Amino acid sequence: MSSSSNVNSVFYAESYHPIQAGSIDGTDVLPHDNAVYRAFLCTNSGLYDPFGDPKVIGDPYCTIFVGRLSHSSTEETLRQAMSRYGRVKNLRLVRHIVTGASRGYAFVEFETEREMRRAYKDAHHTFIDDSEIIVDYNRQQLMPGWIPRRLGGGLGGRKESGQLRFGGRERPFRAPLRQIPFDDLKRLGIPPPLEGRYVSRFEAPSPPRRKRVSADREDYSYKHDEETSRDYHLERSPSLEQSSDRRRRSRDRHDRSSKHHKRSRHSHRDEKKSNSRDHSGVVGSMDRSSSRQRGRYSHESERWSPRRNSLSDD
């Protein structure tokens, strides 16, 4: 691949690894700052539970993350701005636990997944209260291995912070210009770059889709608690179980219908044979009766014929 094509070739992370997120091309095998190392320790020790926050509610597939909000923005202004893309079902502006001031980001849940995707596509880099916002999907619940910014993880970041994170919508991985250390990446559990499948840096990544049978059921309601969220994260969708039950019941109905059809067909065949036998018996008895009558008439004619002859002789 030429260097000119590599400049505009990028790829996005489908799962989160702190060391890879700290690398501009996704090939680093060592943490380059203390924050990355802290996030790496959290990943290995399992200190962060993405489903342990009781404030996180709603369907993650219908929720977007809104960042870089103005600290003067309120729930009302954010709801008014997001209502242009669909019906807002729930909104949570994250505030400081002590002062109550806005932390500059929020989570917005829409009524349907289609409205969420519209906001994901059209609201990115728009302005709310004179502040340019960024929009992303709910990575906390939908991205495996996610570590938040407060623990050294996250994605994006500003250059002046000195803690840039790559692989997301704002800062994707660049196509590697050096040899990829596949063995070291495999040892650390880091997915290697997708060679030959890079995309343009101007192509926005698509958020993950809900894995279900009927994709047109946009009004699927998701009731959140810790157990169902874990099952949802492991892609054990209840709609698949319901669909399998419906298919099993449909097969049972088909088997019963086919058996009933076979029985009715056999009974109809037996009835037809019985009718034919009865009809042949009636015809045979009628033939025998008619033959007997013909015989009686013939006997009578033979018995009277001499008299007629004798009379004629007289």
PDB file of C-alpha atoms in Angstrom:
ATOM      1  CA  MET A   1       0.000   0.000   0.000  1.00  0.00           C
ATOM      2  CA  SER A   2       1.418   3.393  -0.955  1.00  0.00           C
ATOM      3  CA  SER A   3       2.070   6.106   1.645  1.00  0.00           C
ATOM      4  CA  SER A   4      -0.404   8.481  -0.006  1.00  0.00           C
ATOM      5  CA  SER A   5      -3.218   5.946   0.323  1.00  0.00           C
ATOM      6  CA  ASN A   6      -2.231   5.171   3.917  1.00  0.00           C
ATOM      7  CA  VAL A   7      -2.800   8.803   4.900  1.00  0.00           C
ATOM      8  CA  ASN A   8      -6.542   8.527   4.264  1.00  0.00           C
ATOM      9  CA  SER A   9      -6.885   4.862   5.320  1.00  0.00           C
ATOM     10  CA  VAL A  10      -8.126   4.206   8.856  1.00  0.00           C
ATOM     11  CA  PHE A  11      -9.856   1.540  10.904  1.00  0.00           C
ATOM     12  CA  TYR A  12     -12.004   1.580  14.035  1.00  0.00           C
ATOM     13  CA  ALA A  13     -11.897  -0.482  17.210  1.00  0.00           C
ATOM     14  CA  GLU A  14     -14.688  -2.988  17.745  1.00  0.00           C
ATOM     15  CA  SER A  15     -13.494  -3.862  21.254  1.00  0.00           C
ATOM     16  CA  TYR A  16     -11.531  -1.787  23.754  1.00  0.00           C
ATOM     17  CA  HIS A  17      -7.976  -2.442  24.879  1.00  0.00           C
ATOM     18  CA  PRO A  18      -6.193   0.351  26.821  1.00  0.00           C
ATOM     19  CA  ILE A  19      -2.770  -0.196  25.252  1.00  0.00           C
ATOM     20  CA  GLN A  20      -4.199  -0.270  21.746  1.00  0.00           C
ATOM     21  CA  ALA A  21      -6.320   2.833  22.430  1.00  0.00           C
ATOM     22  CA  GLY A  22      -3.165   4.728  23.335  1.00  0.00           C
ATOM     23  CA  SER A  23      -1.556   3.868  19.980  1.00  0.00           C
ATOM     24  CA  ILE A  24      -2.044   5.998  16.871  1.00  0.00           C
ATOM     25  CA  ASP A  25      -1.983   2.940  14.589  1.00  0.00           C
ATOM     26  CA  GLY A  26      -3.160   0.270  17.018  1.00  0.00           C
ATOM     27  CA  THR A  27       0.158  -1.618  17.104  1.00  0.00           C
ATOM     28  CA  ASP A  28       1.682  -0.503  20.450  1.00  0.00           C
ATOM     29  CA  VAL A  29       2.439  -3.290  22.905  1.00  0.00           C
ATOM     30  CA  LEU A  30       3.527  -1.104  25.846  1.00  0.00           C
ATOM     31  CA  PRO A  31       1.598   1.676  27.663  1.00  0.00           C
ATOM     32  CA  HIS A  32       3.025   5.054  26.783  1.00  0.00           C
ATOM     33  CA  ASP A  33       1.702   6.978  29.829  1.00  0.00           C
ATOM     34  CA  ASN A  34       0.561   6.316  33.383  1.00  0.00           C
ATOM     35  CA  ALA A  35      -3.122   6.698  32.536  1.00  0.00           C
ATOM     36  CA  VAL A  36      -2.936   3.904  29.978  1.00  0.00           C
ATOM     37  CA  TYR A  37      -1.136   1.731  32.504  1.00  0.00           C
ATOM     38  CA  ARG A  38      -3.838   2.444  35.103  1.00  0.00           C
ATOM     39  CA  ALA A  39      -6.565   1.499  32.613  1.00  0.00           C
ATOM     40  CA  PHE A  40      -4.630  -1.659  31.733  1.00  0.00           C
ATOM     41  CA  LEU A  41      -4.549  -2.648  35.419  1.00  0.00           C
ATOM     42  CA  CYS A  42      -8.292  -2.055  35.691  1.00  0.00           C
ATOM     43  CA  THR A  43      -8.862  -4.329  32.709  1.00  0.00           C
ATOM     44  CA  ASN A  44      -6.712  -7.157  34.063  1.00  0.00           C
ATOM     45  CA  SER A  45      -8.113  -6.990  37.598  1.00  0.00           C
ATOM     46  CA  GLY A  46     -11.735  -6.449  36.591  1.00  0.00           C
ATOM     47  CA  LEU A  47     -12.129  -3.362  38.771  1.00  0.00           C
ATOM     48  CA  TYR A  48     -14.617  -1.694  36.431  1.00  0.00           C
ATOM     49  CA  ASP A  49     -18.126  -3.006  35.913  1.00  0.00           C
ATOM     50  CA  PRO A  50     -19.904  -1.226  33.024  1.00  0.00           C
ATOM     51  CA  PHE A  51     -23.280  -2.415  34.348  1.00  0.00           C
ATOM     52  CA  GLY A  52     -22.689  -1.513  37.979  1.00  0.00           C
ATOM     53  CA  ASP A  53     -23.852   2.100  37.712  1.00  0.00           C
ATOM     54  CA  PRO A  54     -27.469   2.294  38.981  1.00  0.00           C
ATOM     55  CA  LYS A  55     -27.962   5.606  37.160  1.00  0.00           C
ATOM     56  CA  VAL A  56     -27.545   3.933  33.778  1.00  0.00           C
ATOM     57  CA  ILE A  57     -31.038   3.084  32.552  1.00  0.00           C
ATOM     58  CA  GLY A  58     -32.744   2.538  29.222  1.00  0.00           C
ATOM     59  CA  ASP A  59     -31.999   0.643  26.042  1.00  0.00           C
ATOM     60  CA  PRO A  60     -28.328   1.052  25.041  1.00  0.00           C
ATOM     61  CA  TYR A  61     -29.180   0.495  21.365  1.00  0.00           C
ATOM     62  CA  CYS A  62     -31.417   3.582  21.461  1.00  0.00           C
ATOM     63  CA  THR A  63     -28.999   5.759  23.471  1.00  0.00           C
ATOM     64  CA  ILE A  64     -26.325   8.181  22.259  1.00  0.00           C
ATOM     65  CA  PHE A  65     -23.463   9.837  24.090  1.00  0.00           C
ATOM     66  CA  VAL A  66     -23.236  13.623  23.719  1.00  0.00           C
ATOM     67  CA  GLY A  67     -19.886  15.169  24.656  1.00  0.00           C
ATOM     68  CA  ARG A  68     -18.189  18.579  24.787  1.00  0.00           C
ATOM     69  CA  LEU A  69     -21.339  20.281  25.986  1.00  0.00           C
ATOM     70  CA  SER A  70     -21.222  23.795  27.303  1.00  0.00           C
ATOM     71  CA  HIS A  71     -21.268  23.945  31.097  1.00  0.00           C
ATOM     72  CA  SER A  72     -24.190  26.353  30.796  1.00  0.00           C
ATOM     73  CA  SER A  73     -26.308  23.802  28.927  1.00  0.00           C
ATOM     74  CA  THR A  74     -29.277  22.391  30.821  1.00  0.00           C
ATOM     75  CA  GLU A  75     -31.578  19.412  30.387  1.00  0.00           C
ATOM     76  CA  GLU A  76     -34.167  21.636  28.723  1.00  0.00           C
ATOM     77  CA  THR A  77     -31.822  23.040  26.075  1.00  0.00           C
ATOM     78  CA  LEU A  78     -30.361  19.600  25.357  1.00  0.00           C
ATOM     79  CA  ARG A  79     -33.810  18.020  25.057  1.00  0.00           C
ATOM     80  CA  GLN A  80     -34.931  20.774  22.696  1.00  0.00           C
ATOM     81  CA  ALA A  81     -31.861  20.282  20.502  1.00  0.00           C
ATOM     82  CA  MET A  82     -32.157  16.474  20.394  1.00  0.00           C
ATOM     83  CA  SER A  83     -35.903  16.576  19.672  1.00  0.00           C
ATOM     84  CA  ARG A  84     -35.105  17.594  16.118  1.00  0.00           C
ATOM     85  CA  TYR A  85     -33.892  14.058  15.407  1.00  0.00           C
ATOM     86  CA  GLY A  86     -36.620  12.047  17.111  1.00  0.00           C
ATOM     87  CA  ARG A  87     -38.707  11.489  20.199  1.00  0.00           C
ATOM     88  CA  VAL A  88     -36.573  11.757  23.329  1.00  0.00           C
ATOM     89  CA  LYS A  89     -37.552   9.098  25.858  1.00  0.00           C
ATOM     90  CA  ASN A  90     -34.974   9.735  28.559  1.00  0.00           C
ATOM     91  CA  LEU A  91     -32.147  12.207  29.109  1.00  0.00           C
ATOM     92  CA  ARG A  92     -29.385  12.282  31.730  1.00  0.00           C
ATOM     93  CA  LEU A  93     -27.008  15.217  31.983  1.00  0.00           C
ATOM     94  CA  VAL A  94     -24.049  14.071  34.088  1.00  0.00           C
ATOM     95  CA  ARG A  95     -23.326  16.472  36.949  1.00  0.00           C
ATOM     96  CA  HIS A  96     -20.674  16.761  39.646  1.00  0.00           C
ATOM     97  CA  ILE A  97     -21.654  14.765  42.686  1.00  0.00           C
ATOM     98  CA  VAL A  98     -20.727  17.600  45.086  1.00  0.00           C
ATOM     99  CA  THR A  99     -21.225  20.908  43.274  1.00  0.00           C
ATOM    100  CA  GLY A 100     -23.992  19.783  40.910  1.00  0.00           C
ATOM    101  CA  ALA A 101     -22.295  21.508  37.979  1.00  0.00           C
ATOM    102  CA  SER A 102     -22.467  19.952  34.519  1.00  0.00           C
ATOM    103  CA  ARG A 103     -19.586  17.643  33.598  1.00  0.00           C
ATOM    104  CA  GLY A 104     -19.999  18.502  29.912  1.00  0.00           C
ATOM    105  CA  TYR A 105     -21.525  15.260  28.642  1.00  0.00           C
ATOM    106  CA  ALA A 106     -24.883  13.521  28.651  1.00  0.00           C
ATOM    107  CA  PHE A 107     -26.754  10.397  27.558  1.00  0.00           C
ATOM    108  CA  VAL A 108     -29.906  10.707  25.448  1.00  0.00           C
ATOM    109  CA  GLU A 109     -32.271   7.799  24.857  1.00  0.00           C
ATOM    110  CA  PHE A 110     -34.710   7.857  21.934  1.00  0.00           C
ATOM    111  CA  GLU A 111     -37.930   5.939  21.453  1.00  0.00           C
ATOM    112  CA  THR A 112     -36.590   3.832  18.566  1.00  0.00           C
ATOM    113  CA  GLU A 113     -33.254   2.690  17.232  1.00  0.00           C
ATOM    114  CA  ARG A 114     -33.933   4.436  13.927  1.00  0.00           C
ATOM    115  CA  GLU A 115     -34.217   7.824  15.660  1.00  0.00           C
ATOM    116  CA  MET A 116     -31.021   7.117  17.567  1.00  0.00           C
ATOM    117  CA  ARG A 117     -29.156   6.438  14.311  1.00  0.00           C
ATOM    118  CA  ARG A 118     -30.493   9.612  12.797  1.00  0.00           C
ATOM    119  CA  ALA A 119     -29.154  11.640  15.736  1.00  0.00           C
ATOM    120  CA  TYR A 120     -25.861   9.714  15.606  1.00  0.00           C
ATOM    121  CA  LYS A 121     -25.419  10.673  11.966  1.00  0.00           C
ATOM    122  CA  ASP A 122     -26.769  14.242  11.853  1.00  0.00           C
ATOM    123  CA  ALA A 123     -26.075  15.698  15.312  1.00  0.00           C
ATOM    124  CA  HIS A 124     -22.307  15.095  15.245  1.00  0.00           C
ATOM    125  CA  HIS A 125     -20.343  18.383  15.200  1.00  0.00           C
ATOM    126  CA  THR A 126     -23.446  20.537  15.577  1.00  0.00           C
ATOM    127  CA  PHE A 127     -23.687  23.444  18.033  1.00  0.00           C
ATOM    128  CA  ILE A 128     -25.616  23.655  21.298  1.00  0.00           C
ATOM    129  CA  ASP A 129     -25.274  26.867  23.307  1.00  0.00           C
ATOM    130  CA  ASP A 130     -22.367  27.968  21.068  1.00  0.00           C
ATOM    131  CA  SER A 131     -20.442  24.779  21.779  1.00  0.00           C
ATOM    132  CA  GLU A 132     -19.585  22.198  19.113  1.00  0.00           C
ATOM    133  CA  ILE A 133     -20.653  18.781  20.354  1.00  0.00           C
ATOM    134  CA  ILE A 134     -19.589  15.245  19.465  1.00  0.00           C
ATOM    135  CA  VAL A 135     -21.980  12.309  19.295  1.00  0.00           C
ATOM    136  CA  ASP A 136     -21.184   8.625  19.743  1.00  0.00           C
ATOM    137  CA  TYR A 137     -23.066   5.454  20.580  1.00  0.00           C
ATOM    138  CA  ASN A 138     -23.264   4.098  24.129  1.00  0.00           C
ATOM    139  CA  ARG A 139     -19.865   2.439  24.317  1.00  0.00           C
ATOM    140  CA  GLN A 140     -20.123   1.848  28.046  1.00  0.00           C
ATOM    141  CA  GLN A 141     -22.649  -0.931  27.485  1.00  0.00           C
ATOM    142  CA  LEU A 142     -22.066  -1.931  23.876  1.00  0.00           C
ATOM    143  CA  MET A 143     -18.269  -1.975  23.501  1.00  0.00           C
ATOM    144  CA  PRO A 144     -16.549  -5.036  25.037  1.00  0.00           C
ATOM    145  CA  GLY A 145     -13.723  -4.187  27.452  1.00  0.00           C
ATOM    146  CA  TRP A 146     -14.684  -0.528  27.798  1.00  0.00           C
ATOM    147  CA  ILE A 147     -12.775   1.564  30.378  1.00  0.00           C
ATOM    148  CA  PRO A 148     -13.950   5.179  31.035  1.00  0.00           C
ATOM    149  CA  ARG A 149     -11.812   8.278  30.895  1.00  0.00           C
ATOM    150  CA  ARG A 150     -11.717   8.734  34.685  1.00  0.00           C
ATOM    151  CA  LEU A 151      -9.839   5.418  34.938  1.00  0.00           C
ATOM    152  CA  GLY A 152      -7.367   6.236  32.175  1.00  0.00           C
ATOM    153  CA  GLY A 153      -9.373   4.880  29.272  1.00  0.00           C
ATOM    154  CA  GLY A 154     -11.919   6.495  26.992  1.00  0.00           C
ATOM    155  CA  LEU A 155     -11.539   7.647  23.405  1.00  0.00           C
ATOM    156  CA  GLY A 156     -10.719  10.908  21.665  1.00  0.00           C
ATOM    157  CA  GLY A 157      -9.406  13.692  23.815  1.00  0.00           C
ATOM    158  CA  ARG A 158      -7.815  17.041  23.055  1.00  0.00           C
ATOM    159  CA  LYS A 159      -4.186  17.539  22.094  1.00  0.00           C
ATOM    160  CA  GLU A 160      -3.518  19.881  24.988  1.00  0.00           C
ATOM    161  CA  SER A 161      -4.538  17.164  27.469  1.00  0.00           C
ATOM    162  CA  GLY A 162      -1.646  14.941  26.402  1.00  0.00           C
ATOM    163  CA  GLN A 163      -3.856  11.849  26.742  1.00  0.00           C
ATOM    164  CA  LEU A 164      -5.180  11.119  23.286  1.00  0.00           C
ATOM    165  CA  ARG A 165      -7.067   7.870  22.743  1.00  0.00           C
ATOM    166  CA  PHE A 166      -7.528   6.349  19.287  1.00  0.00           C
ATOM    167  CA  GLY A 167      -9.891   3.912  17.642  1.00  0.00           C
ATOM    168  CA  GLY A 168     -13.116   5.882  18.022  1.00  0.00           C
ATOM    169  CA  ARG A 169     -15.218   8.043  15.778  1.00  0.00           C
ATOM    170  CA  GLU A 170     -13.284  11.231  16.503  1.00  0.00           C
ATOM    171  CA  ARG A 171      -9.765   9.768  16.286  1.00  0.00           C
ATOM    172  CA  PRO A 172      -9.631   6.468  14.349  1.00  0.00           C
ATOM    173  CA  PHE A 173      -6.554   4.286  14.035  1.00  0.00           C
ATOM    174  CA  ARG A 174      -4.319   5.108  11.098  1.00  0.00           C
ATOM    175  CA  ALA A 175      -3.172   2.387   8.756  1.00  0.00           C
ATOM    176  CA  PRO A 176       0.211   1.128  10.108  1.00  0.00           C
ATOM    177  CA  LEU A 177       3.334   2.282   8.289  1.00  0.00           C
ATOM    178  CA  ARG A 178       5.583  -0.233  10.049  1.00  0.00           C
ATOM    179  CA  GLN A 179       5.625  -3.978  10.420  1.00  0.00           C
ATOM    180  CA  ILE A 180       2.816  -5.261  12.619  1.00  0.00           C
ATOM    181  CA  PRO A 181       3.987  -7.292  15.674  1.00  0.00           C
ATOM    182  CA  PHE A 182       1.359 -10.012  15.424  1.00  0.00           C
ATOM    183  CA  ASP A 183       2.910 -12.282  18.066  1.00  0.00           C
ATOM    184  CA  ASP A 184       3.075  -9.542  20.721  1.00  0.00           C
ATOM    185  CA  LEU A 185      -0.453  -8.369  19.944  1.00  0.00           C
ATOM    186  CA  LYS A 186      -1.750 -11.926  20.265  1.00  0.00           C
ATOM    187  CA  ARG A 187       0.048 -12.361  23.577  1.00  0.00           C
ATOM    188  CA  LEU A 188      -1.616  -9.242  24.998  1.00  0.00           C
ATOM    189  CA  GLY A 189      -5.027 -10.073  23.548  1.00  0.00           C
ATOM    190  CA  ILE A 190      -5.029  -7.037  21.245  1.00  0.00           C
ATOM    191  CA  PRO A 191      -6.858  -7.491  17.924  1.00  0.00           C
ATOM    192  CA  PRO A 192      -4.456  -6.734  15.048  1.00  0.00           C
ATOM    193  CA  PRO A 193      -5.202  -4.104  12.379  1.00  0.00           C
ATOM    194  CA  LEU A 194      -7.556  -5.199   9.623  1.00  0.00           C
ATOM    195  CA  GLU A 195      -5.088  -5.398   6.764  1.00  0.00           C
ATOM    196  CA  GLY A 196      -6.718  -4.908   3.388  1.00  0.00           C
ATOM    197  CA  ARG A 197      -9.992  -3.787   4.963  1.00  0.00           C
ATOM    198  CA  TYR A 198      -9.240  -0.199   5.860  1.00  0.00           C
ATOM    199  CA  VAL A 199     -11.841   2.483   5.255  1.00  0.00           C
ATOM    200  CA  SER A 200     -11.647   6.137   4.337  1.00  0.00           C
ATOM    201  CA  ARG A 201     -11.108   8.586   7.167  1.00  0.00           C
ATOM    202  CA  PHE A 202     -14.180  10.472   5.902  1.00  0.00           C
ATOM    203  CA  GLU A 203     -16.434   7.418   6.325  1.00  0.00           C
ATOM    204  CA  ALA A 204     -18.301   7.415   9.640  1.00  0.00           C
ATOM    205  CA  PRO A 205     -18.416   4.061  11.451  1.00  0.00           C
ATOM    206  CA  SER A 206     -21.807   2.484  11.971  1.00  0.00           C
ATOM    207  CA  PRO A 207     -22.946   1.836  15.565  1.00  0.00           C
ATOM    208  CA  PRO A 208     -23.561  -1.790  16.533  1.00  0.00           C
ATOM    209  CA  ARG A 209     -26.964  -3.213  15.664  1.00  0.00           C
ATOM    210  CA  ARG A 210     -29.258  -5.223  17.837  1.00  0.00           C
ATOM    211  CA  LYS A 211     -29.000  -8.912  16.973  1.00  0.00           C
ATOM    212  CA  ARG A 212     -32.549 -10.089  16.494  1.00  0.00           C
ATOM    213  CA  VAL A 213     -34.660 -11.904  13.928  1.00  0.00           C
ATOM    214  CA  SER A 214     -37.112  -9.171  12.917  1.00  0.00           C
ATOM    215  CA  ALA A 215     -35.206  -5.941  12.302  1.00  0.00           C
ATOM    216  CA  ASP A 216     -38.375  -3.936  11.712  1.00  0.00           C
ATOM    217  CA  ARG A 217     -39.515  -4.116  15.344  1.00  0.00           C
ATOM    218  CA  GLU A 218     -38.302  -0.647  16.299  1.00  0.00           C
ATOM    219  CA  ASP A 219     -40.551  -0.297  19.319  1.00  0.00           C
ATOM    220  CA  TYR A 220     -38.872  -3.073  21.281  1.00  0.00           C
ATOM    221  CA  SER A 221     -38.888  -1.999  24.944  1.00  0.00           C
ATOM    222  CA  TYR A 222     -35.791  -2.770  27.005  1.00  0.00           C
ATOM    223  CA  LYS A 223     -36.229  -3.021  30.782  1.00  0.00           C
ATOM    224  CA  HIS A 224     -32.912  -2.533  32.476  1.00  0.00           C
ATOM    225  CA  ASP A 225     -31.518  -4.190  35.527  1.00  0.00           C
ATOM    226  CA  GLU A 226     -28.140  -5.757  36.163  1.00  0.00           C
ATOM    227  CA  GLU A 227     -28.995  -9.333  35.258  1.00  0.00           C
ATOM    228  CA  THR A 228     -30.867  -8.543  32.041  1.00  0.00           C
ATOM    229  CA  SER A 229     -28.190  -6.059  31.018  1.00  0.00           C
ATOM    230  CA  ARG A 230     -25.482  -8.705  31.343  1.00  0.00           C
ATOM    231  CA  ASP A 231     -27.561 -11.139  29.300  1.00  0.00           C
ATOM    232  CA  TYR A 232     -28.186  -8.416  26.752  1.00  0.00           C
ATOM    233  CA  HIS A 233     -24.474  -7.656  26.560  1.00  0.00           C
ATOM    234  CA  LEU A 234     -23.782 -11.354  25.900  1.00  0.00           C
ATOM    235  CA  GLU A 235     -26.220 -11.145  22.972  1.00  0.00           C
ATOM    236  CA  ARG A 236     -28.812 -13.457  24.521  1.00  0.00           C
ATOM    237  CA  SER A 237     -31.776 -11.637  23.063  1.00  0.00           C
ATOM    238  CA  PRO A 238     -35.245 -12.749  24.311  1.00  0.00           C
ATOM    239  CA  SER A 239     -36.665 -12.218  20.815  1.00  0.00           C
ATOM    240  CA  LEU A 240     -34.551 -15.138  19.540  1.00  0.00           C
ATOM    241  CA  GLU A 241     -36.020 -17.479  22.161  1.00  0.00           C
ATOM    242  CA  GLN A 242     -39.529 -16.324  21.348  1.00  0.00           C
ATOM    243  CA  SER A 243     -38.850 -16.815  17.655  1.00  0.00           C
ATOM    244  CA  SER A 244     -37.598 -20.369  18.241  1.00  0.00           C
ATOM    245  CA  ASP A 245     -40.730 -21.112  20.275  1.00  0.00           C
ATOM    246  CA  ARG A 246     -42.885 -19.773  17.465  1.00  0.00           C
ATOM    247  CA  ARG A 247     -41.028 -21.912  14.921  1.00  0.00           C
ATOM    248  CA  ARG A 248     -41.417 -25.001  17.124  1.00  0.00           C
ATOM    249  CA  ARG A 249     -45.137 -24.369  17.563  1.00  0.00           C
ATOM    250  CA  SER A 250     -45.481 -23.841  13.816  1.00  0.00           C
ATOM    251  CA  ARG A 251     -43.767 -27.174  13.116  1.00  0.00           C
ATOM    252  CA  ASP A 252     -46.074 -28.914  15.606  1.00  0.00           C
ATOM    253  CA  ARG A 253     -49.141 -27.419  13.933  1.00  0.00           C
ATOM    254  CA  HIS A 254     -47.824 -28.496  10.538  1.00  0.00           C
ATOM    255  CA  ASP A 255     -47.234 -32.062  11.769  1.00  0.00           C
ATOM    256  CA  ARG A 256     -50.723 -32.262  13.264  1.00  0.00           C
ATOM    257  CA  SER A 257     -52.244 -30.870  10.080  1.00  0.00           C
ATOM    258  CA  SER A 258     -50.378 -33.362   7.890  1.00  0.00           C
ATOM    259  CA  LYS A 259     -51.409 -36.272  10.128  1.00  0.00           C
ATOM    260  CA  HIS A 260     -55.043 -35.146  10.052  1.00  0.00           C
ATOM    261  CA  HIS A 261     -54.869 -34.834   6.269  1.00  0.00           C
ATOM    262  CA  LYS A 262     -53.483 -38.378   5.939  1.00  0.00           C
ATOM    263  CA  ARG A 263     -56.186 -39.801   8.228  1.00  0.00           C
ATOM    264  CA  SER A 264     -58.958 -38.007   6.316  1.00  0.00           C
ATOM    265  CA  ARG A 265     -57.526 -39.198   3.016  1.00  0.00           C
ATOM    266  CA  HIS A 266     -57.405 -42.826   4.185  1.00  0.00           C
ATOM    267  CA  SER A 267     -60.917 -42.640   5.613  1.00  0.00           C
ATOM    268  CA  HIS A 268     -62.209 -41.148   2.371  1.00  0.00           C
ATOM    269  CA  ARG A 269     -60.519 -43.965   0.435  1.00  0.00           C
ATOM    270  CA  ASP A 270     -62.057 -46.631   2.717  1.00  0.00           C
ATOM    271  CA  GLU A 271     -65.483 -45.021   2.442  1.00  0.00           C
ATOM    272  CA  LYS A 272     -65.187 -44.980  -1.321  1.00  0.00           C
ATOM    273  CA  LYS A 273     -64.287 -48.671  -1.375  1.00  0.00           C
ATOM    274  CA  SER A 274     -67.180 -49.467   0.934  1.00  0.00           C
ATOM    275  CA  ASN A 275     -69.620 -47.529  -1.248  1.00  0.00           C
ATOM    276  CA  SER A 276     -68.369 -49.323  -4.336  1.00  0.00           C
ATOM    277  CA  ARG A 277     -68.857 -52.717  -2.652  1.00  0.00           C
ATOM    278  CA  ASP A 278     -72.341 -51.777  -1.514  1.00  0.00           C
ATOM    279  CA  HIS A 279     -73.222 -50.543  -4.976  1.00  0.00           C
ATOM    280  CA  SER A 280     -71.947 -53.737  -6.605  1.00  0.00           C
ATOM    281  CA  GLY A 281     -73.933 -55.821  -4.115  1.00  0.00           C
ATOM    282  CA  VAL A 282     -77.138 -53.932  -4.826  1.00  0.00           C
ATOM    283  CA  VAL A 283     -76.612 -54.264  -8.567  1.00  0.00           C
ATOM    284  CA  GLY A 284     -75.916 -57.975  -8.219  1.00  0.00           C
ATOM    285  CA  SER A 285     -79.059 -58.568  -6.147  1.00  0.00           C
ATOM    286  CA  MET A 286     -81.115 -56.608  -8.646  1.00  0.00           C
ATOM    287  CA  ASP A 287     -79.707 -58.710 -11.480  1.00  0.00           C
ATOM    288  CA  ARG A 288     -80.491 -61.927  -9.629  1.00  0.00           C
ATOM    289  CA  SER A 289     -84.040 -60.760  -8.858  1.00  0.00           C
ATOM    290  CA  SER A 290     -84.678 -59.747 -12.437  1.00  0.00           C
ATOM    291  CA  SER A 291     -83.306 -63.067 -13.667  1.00  0.00           C
ATOM    292  CA  ARG A 292     -85.620 -64.942 -11.291  1.00  0.00           C
ATOM    293  CA  GLN A 293     -88.593 -62.968 -12.533  1.00  0.00           C
ATOM    294  CA  ARG A 294     -87.666 -63.669 -16.134  1.00  0.00           C
ATOM    295  CA  GLY A 295     -87.406 -67.343 -15.311  1.00  0.00           C
ATOM    296  CA  ARG A 296     -90.889 -67.353 -13.696  1.00  0.00           C
ATOM    297  CA  TYR A 297     -92.431 -65.663 -16.696  1.00  0.00           C
ATOM    298  CA  SER A 298     -90.761 -68.090 -19.018  1.00  0.00           C
ATOM    299  CA  HIS A 299     -92.065 -71.030 -16.992  1.00  0.00           C
ATOM    300  CA  GLU A 300     -95.570 -69.619 -17.023  1.00  0.00           C
ATOM    301  CA  SER A 301     -95.439 -69.067 -20.746  1.00  0.00           C
ATOM    302  CA  GLU A 302     -94.268 -72.621 -21.240  1.00  0.00           C
ATOM    303  CA  ARG A 303     -97.047 -73.885 -18.917  1.00  0.00           C
ATOM    304  CA  TRP A 304     -99.875 -72.127 -20.754  1.00  0.00           C
ATOM    305  CA  SER A 305     -98.605 -72.597 -24.194  1.00  0.00           C
ATOM    306  CA  PRO A 306    -100.103 -76.159 -24.642  1.00  0.00           C
ATOM    307  CA  ARG A 307    -103.574 -74.883 -23.678  1.00  0.00           C
ATOM    308  CA  ARG A 308    -103.314 -72.148 -26.248  1.00  0.00           C
ATOM    309  CA  ASN A 309    -102.302 -74.776 -28.725  1.00  0.00           C
ATOM    310  CA  SER A 310    -105.144 -77.044 -27.754  1.00  0.00           C
ATOM    311  CA  LEU A 311    -107.662 -74.273 -28.109  1.00  0.00           C
ATOM    312  CA  SER A 312    -106.348 -73.406 -31.480  1.00  0.00           C
ATOM    313  CA  ASP A 313    -106.682 -77.036 -32.489  1.00  0.00           C
ATOM    314  CA  ASP A 314    -110.268 -77.146 -31.380  1.00  0.00           C
TER     315      ASP A 314
END
